[in-house]
mmCIF file of C-alpha atoms in Angstrom:
data_model
loop_
_atom_site.group_PDB
_atom_site.id
_atom_site.type_symbol
_atom_site.label_atom_id
_atom_site.label_comp_id
_atom_site.label_asym_id
_atom_site.label_seq_id
_atom_site.Cartn_x
_atom_site.Cartn_y
_atom_site.Cartn_z
ATOM 1 C CA MET A 1 0.000 0.000 0.000
ATOM 2 C CA THR A 2 1.398 3.355 -0.911
ATOM 3 C CA LYS A 3 1.886 6.099 1.619
ATOM 4 C CA LEU A 4 -0.884 8.197 0.002
ATOM 5 C CA ARG A 5 -3.409 5.363 0.167
ATOM 6 C CA ARG A 6 -2.487 4.692 3.787
ATOM 7 C CA ASN A 7 -3.006 8.386 4.655
ATOM 8 C CA ILE A 8 -6.367 8.447 2.839
ATOM 9 C CA ALA A 9 -7.441 5.264 4.658
ATOM 10 C CA CYS A 10 -6.420 6.738 8.033
ATOM 11 C CA VAL A 11 -8.271 10.007 7.353
ATOM 12 C CA ALA A 12 -11.382 8.100 6.213
ATOM 13 C CA ALA A 13 -11.288 5.880 9.302
ATOM 14 C CA ALA A 14 -10.870 8.911 11.574
ATOM 15 C CA MET A 15 -13.806 10.687 9.904
ATOM 16 C CA LEU A 16 -15.983 7.589 10.213
ATOM 17 C CA LEU A 17 -15.131 7.303 13.905
ATOM 18 C CA LEU A 18 -15.811 11.017 14.474
ATOM 19 C CA CYS A 19 -19.182 10.789 12.698
ATOM 20 C CA SER A 20 -20.215 7.769 14.754
ATOM 21 C CA PHE A 21 -19.358 9.641 17.998
ATOM 22 C CA MET A 22 -21.360 12.657 16.838
ATOM 23 C CA LEU A 23 -24.391 10.520 15.953
ATOM 24 C CA CYS A 24 -24.315 8.783 19.318
ATOM 25 C CA ALA A 25 -23.980 12.057 21.205
ATOM 26 C CA CYS A 26 -26.665 13.952 19.299
ATOM 27 C CA GLY A 27 -29.245 11.328 18.447
ATOM 28 C CA ALA A 28 -30.100 9.798 21.803
ATOM 29 C CA ALA A 29 -32.912 11.463 23.701
ATOM 30 C CA LYS A 30 -32.442 11.400 27.446
ATOM 31 C CA ASP A 31 -35.192 10.739 29.965
ATOM 32 C CA LYS A 32 -36.429 13.827 31.755
ATOM 33 C CA GLU A 33 -38.849 13.956 34.673
ATOM 34 C CA PHE A 34 -41.539 16.648 34.763
ATOM 35 C CA SER A 35 -43.640 17.448 37.859
ATOM 36 C CA LYS A 36 -46.511 19.795 38.559
ATOM 37 C CA ALA A 37 -49.357 19.983 41.109
ATOM 38 C CA GLY A 38 -48.927 16.431 42.409
ATOM 39 C CA PHE A 39 -48.364 14.918 38.956
ATOM 40 C CA THR A 40 -45.049 13.450 37.746
ATOM 41 C CA ILE A 41 -44.206 11.934 34.365
ATOM 42 C CA THR A 42 -40.992 10.792 32.715
ATOM 43 C CA LEU A 43 -40.715 11.901 29.092
ATOM 44 C CA THR A 44 -37.562 12.842 27.179
ATOM 45 C CA ASP A 45 -35.542 16.016 26.959
ATOM 46 C CA GLY A 46 -37.278 16.626 23.618
ATOM 47 C CA PHE A 47 -40.393 17.777 25.513
ATOM 48 C CA THR A 48 -41.026 21.265 26.829
ATOM 49 C CA GLU A 49 -43.596 22.451 29.330
ATOM 50 C CA GLN A 50 -46.481 24.531 27.993
ATOM 51 C CA ASP A 51 -49.184 26.567 29.719
ATOM 52 C CA ILE A 52 -52.701 25.608 28.667
ATOM 53 C CA VAL A 53 -55.405 27.316 30.703
ATOM 54 C CA SER A 54 -57.786 24.349 30.705
ATOM 55 C CA GLN A 55 -55.120 21.811 31.759
ATOM 56 C CA THR A 56 -53.196 21.263 34.994
ATOM 57 C CA ALA A 57 -50.009 20.351 33.093
ATOM 58 C CA ALA A 58 -49.002 20.163 29.437
ATOM 59 C CA TYR A 59 -45.864 19.064 27.604
ATOM 60 C CA VAL A 60 -45.081 18.999 23.890
ATOM 61 C CA SER A 61 -42.471 17.570 21.564
ATOM 62 C CA THR A 62 -42.295 17.675 17.794
ATOM 63 C CA LYS A 63 -44.467 14.539 17.558
ATOM 64 C CA VAL A 64 -46.440 14.044 20.780
ATOM 65 C CA SER A 65 -48.374 16.310 23.112
ATOM 66 C CA VAL A 66 -49.257 15.377 26.685
ATOM 67 C CA THR A 67 -51.941 16.987 28.826
ATOM 68 C CA ALA A 68 -52.891 16.237 32.406
ATOM 69 C CA LEU A 69 -56.124 17.381 34.021
ATOM 70 C CA LYS A 70 -56.605 17.141 37.786
ATOM 71 C CA GLU A 71 -60.239 16.845 38.898
ATOM 72 C CA GLU A 72 -60.414 17.203 42.652
ATOM 73 C CA LEU A 73 -62.701 14.797 44.473
ATOM 74 C CA SER A 74 -64.339 17.673 46.364
ATOM 75 C CA ILE A 75 -65.405 19.292 43.079
ATOM 76 C CA LEU A 76 -66.900 16.012 41.905
ATOM 77 C CA GLU A 77 -68.857 15.750 45.167
ATOM 78 C CA ASP A 78 -70.050 19.357 44.760
ATOM 79 C CA ASN A 79 -71.512 18.208 41.428
ATOM 80 C CA ASP A 80 -73.264 15.211 43.012
ATOM 81 C CA ILE A 81 -70.711 12.703 41.711
ATOM 82 C CA ASP A 82 -69.554 10.091 44.203
ATOM 83 C CA ALA A 83 -65.836 10.531 44.955
ATOM 84 C CA ASP A 84 -65.585 6.776 45.571
ATOM 85 C CA LEU A 85 -65.958 6.097 41.838
ATOM 86 C CA SER A 86 -63.790 3.359 40.387
ATOM 87 C CA LEU A 87 -61.264 4.338 37.736
ATOM 88 C CA SER A 88 -63.419 2.566 35.186
ATOM 89 C CA ASP A 89 -66.521 4.541 36.198
ATOM 90 C CA TYR A 90 -64.547 7.791 36.081
ATOM 91 C CA ALA A 91 -63.219 6.976 32.594
ATOM 92 C CA ASP A 92 -66.755 6.135 31.445
ATOM 93 C CA LEU A 93 -67.929 9.533 32.751
ATOM 94 C CA VAL A 94 -65.167 11.289 30.803
ATOM 95 C CA ILE A 95 -66.067 9.398 27.635
ATOM 96 C CA ALA A 96 -69.787 10.180 28.023
ATOM 97 C CA ALA A 97 -69.266 13.845 28.985
ATOM 98 C CA ASN A 98 -67.158 14.397 25.875
ATOM 99 C CA ASN A 99 -69.341 12.326 23.500
ATOM 100 C CA LEU A 100 -66.368 10.164 22.539
ATOM 101 C CA ASP A 101 -66.720 7.025 20.473
ATOM 102 C CA SER A 102 -64.531 4.875 22.703
ATOM 103 C CA LYS A 103 -64.468 2.138 25.331
ATOM 104 C CA THR A 104 -62.067 1.612 28.184
ATOM 105 C CA GLU A 105 -59.544 -1.198 28.166
ATOM 106 C CA GLU A 106 -56.697 -2.320 30.373
ATOM 107 C CA LYS A 107 -53.264 -2.227 28.768
ATOM 108 C CA ASP A 108 -50.083 -3.080 30.688
ATOM 109 C CA GLY A 109 -51.755 -2.254 33.996
ATOM 110 C CA LEU A 110 -53.222 1.044 32.774
ATOM 111 C CA LEU A 111 -56.892 1.827 32.355
ATOM 112 C CA CYS A 112 -57.059 3.656 29.047
ATOM 113 C CA PHE A 113 -59.093 4.510 25.980
ATOM 114 C CA THR A 114 -58.295 5.855 22.535
ATOM 115 C CA TYR A 115 -60.209 8.114 20.217
ATOM 116 C CA ASN A 116 -59.673 10.183 17.089
ATOM 117 C CA LYS A 117 -60.331 13.858 16.470
ATOM 118 C CA SER A 118 -59.753 16.276 13.662
ATOM 119 C CA VAL A 119 -58.166 19.579 14.708
ATOM 120 C CA SER A 120 -57.437 22.367 12.228
ATOM 121 C CA GLY A 121 -57.748 19.978 9.304
ATOM 122 C CA LYS A 122 -55.371 17.359 10.766
ATOM 123 C CA ASN A 123 -56.405 13.983 12.160
ATOM 124 C CA PHE A 124 -55.106 13.034 15.599
ATOM 125 C CA THR A 125 -55.172 9.893 17.721
ATOM 126 C CA TYR A 126 -55.536 10.373 21.470
ATOM 127 C CA PHE A 127 -54.411 7.791 24.021
ATOM 128 C CA ALA A 128 -56.063 8.680 27.336
ATOM 129 C CA THR A 129 -55.316 7.194 30.749
ATOM 130 C CA VAL A 130 -56.911 7.787 34.127
ATOM 131 C CA PHE A 131 -55.387 7.724 37.605
ATOM 132 C CA LYS A 132 -56.674 8.314 41.113
ATOM 133 C CA GLY A 133 -54.625 10.135 43.715
ATOM 134 C CA SER A 134 -55.364 10.906 47.344
ATOM 135 C CA ASP A 135 -57.501 13.944 46.515
ATOM 136 C CA ALA A 136 -58.237 13.801 42.794
ATOM 137 C CA PHE A 137 -58.765 11.873 39.607
ATOM 138 C CA TRP A 138 -56.320 12.592 36.806
ATOM 139 C CA LEU A 139 -56.993 12.395 33.071
ATOM 140 C CA VAL A 140 -53.697 12.153 31.173
ATOM 141 C CA GLN A 141 -53.867 12.297 27.379
ATOM 142 C CA PHE A 142 -51.245 11.745 24.717
ATOM 143 C CA ALA A 143 -51.927 12.990 21.197
ATOM 144 C CA CYS A 144 -50.161 12.601 17.870
ATOM 145 C CA GLU A 145 -51.078 12.675 14.210
ATOM 146 C CA ASP A 146 -52.973 9.553 13.109
ATOM 147 C CA SER A 147 -50.280 8.690 10.573
ATOM 148 C CA GLN A 148 -47.620 8.524 13.308
ATOM 149 C CA TYR A 149 -49.565 6.731 16.047
ATOM 150 C CA ASP A 150 -48.446 3.184 15.215
ATOM 151 C CA ALA A 151 -44.781 4.225 15.245
ATOM 152 C CA LEU A 152 -45.185 6.156 18.522
ATOM 153 C CA LYS A 153 -47.558 3.976 20.547
ATOM 154 C CA GLU A 154 -44.794 2.071 22.380
ATOM 155 C CA ASP A 155 -43.192 5.358 23.479
ATOM 156 C CA ILE A 156 -46.594 6.712 24.499
ATOM 157 C CA LEU A 157 -47.291 3.590 26.560
ATOM 158 C CA LYS A 158 -43.872 3.931 28.221
ATOM 159 C CA TYR A 159 -44.636 7.570 29.101
ATOM 160 C CA ALA A 160 -48.089 6.642 30.437
ATOM 161 C CA LYS A 161 -46.660 3.884 32.626
ATOM 162 C CA SER A 162 -44.251 6.401 34.213
ATOM 163 C CA VAL A 163 -47.065 8.596 35.594
ATOM 164 C CA LYS A 164 -47.211 9.086 39.349
ATOM 165 C CA VAL A 165 -49.855 11.090 41.186
ATOM 166 C CA ASP A 166 -50.034 12.142 44.828
#
């Protein structure tokens, strides 16, 4: 092998190694914990917190949005709804109150339901989960475009399983 070919091979190998280090360093999303008002979820560092007036907590990334709504048991009782509702009964109330075409199911220990909605001309799939804390029910929803749901559903399930409420 000539000296020139050896130098070219060394430079190419060094560039390949440098590119692989850069891809590893830049491409991997890191887990990040978010907490607010007695709600904690582990997402990735690709999410940012948003303020949405109608939600207790909200987080968005380029592909998935997450909203969490805390409904205090005392408010339910003030509206003649028994605070001793099961999670399933609470989820059924949410589905009925919002006229959703959905049914609850249990998936990996989570009580959840899915539904589709069109917003601003785009079709979205929503994966909703419910939790009960010491003083409130929580409705946590994950939304993404319909076309991306199949590719994202494992990540969404992982995020949902990380939820903790006080």
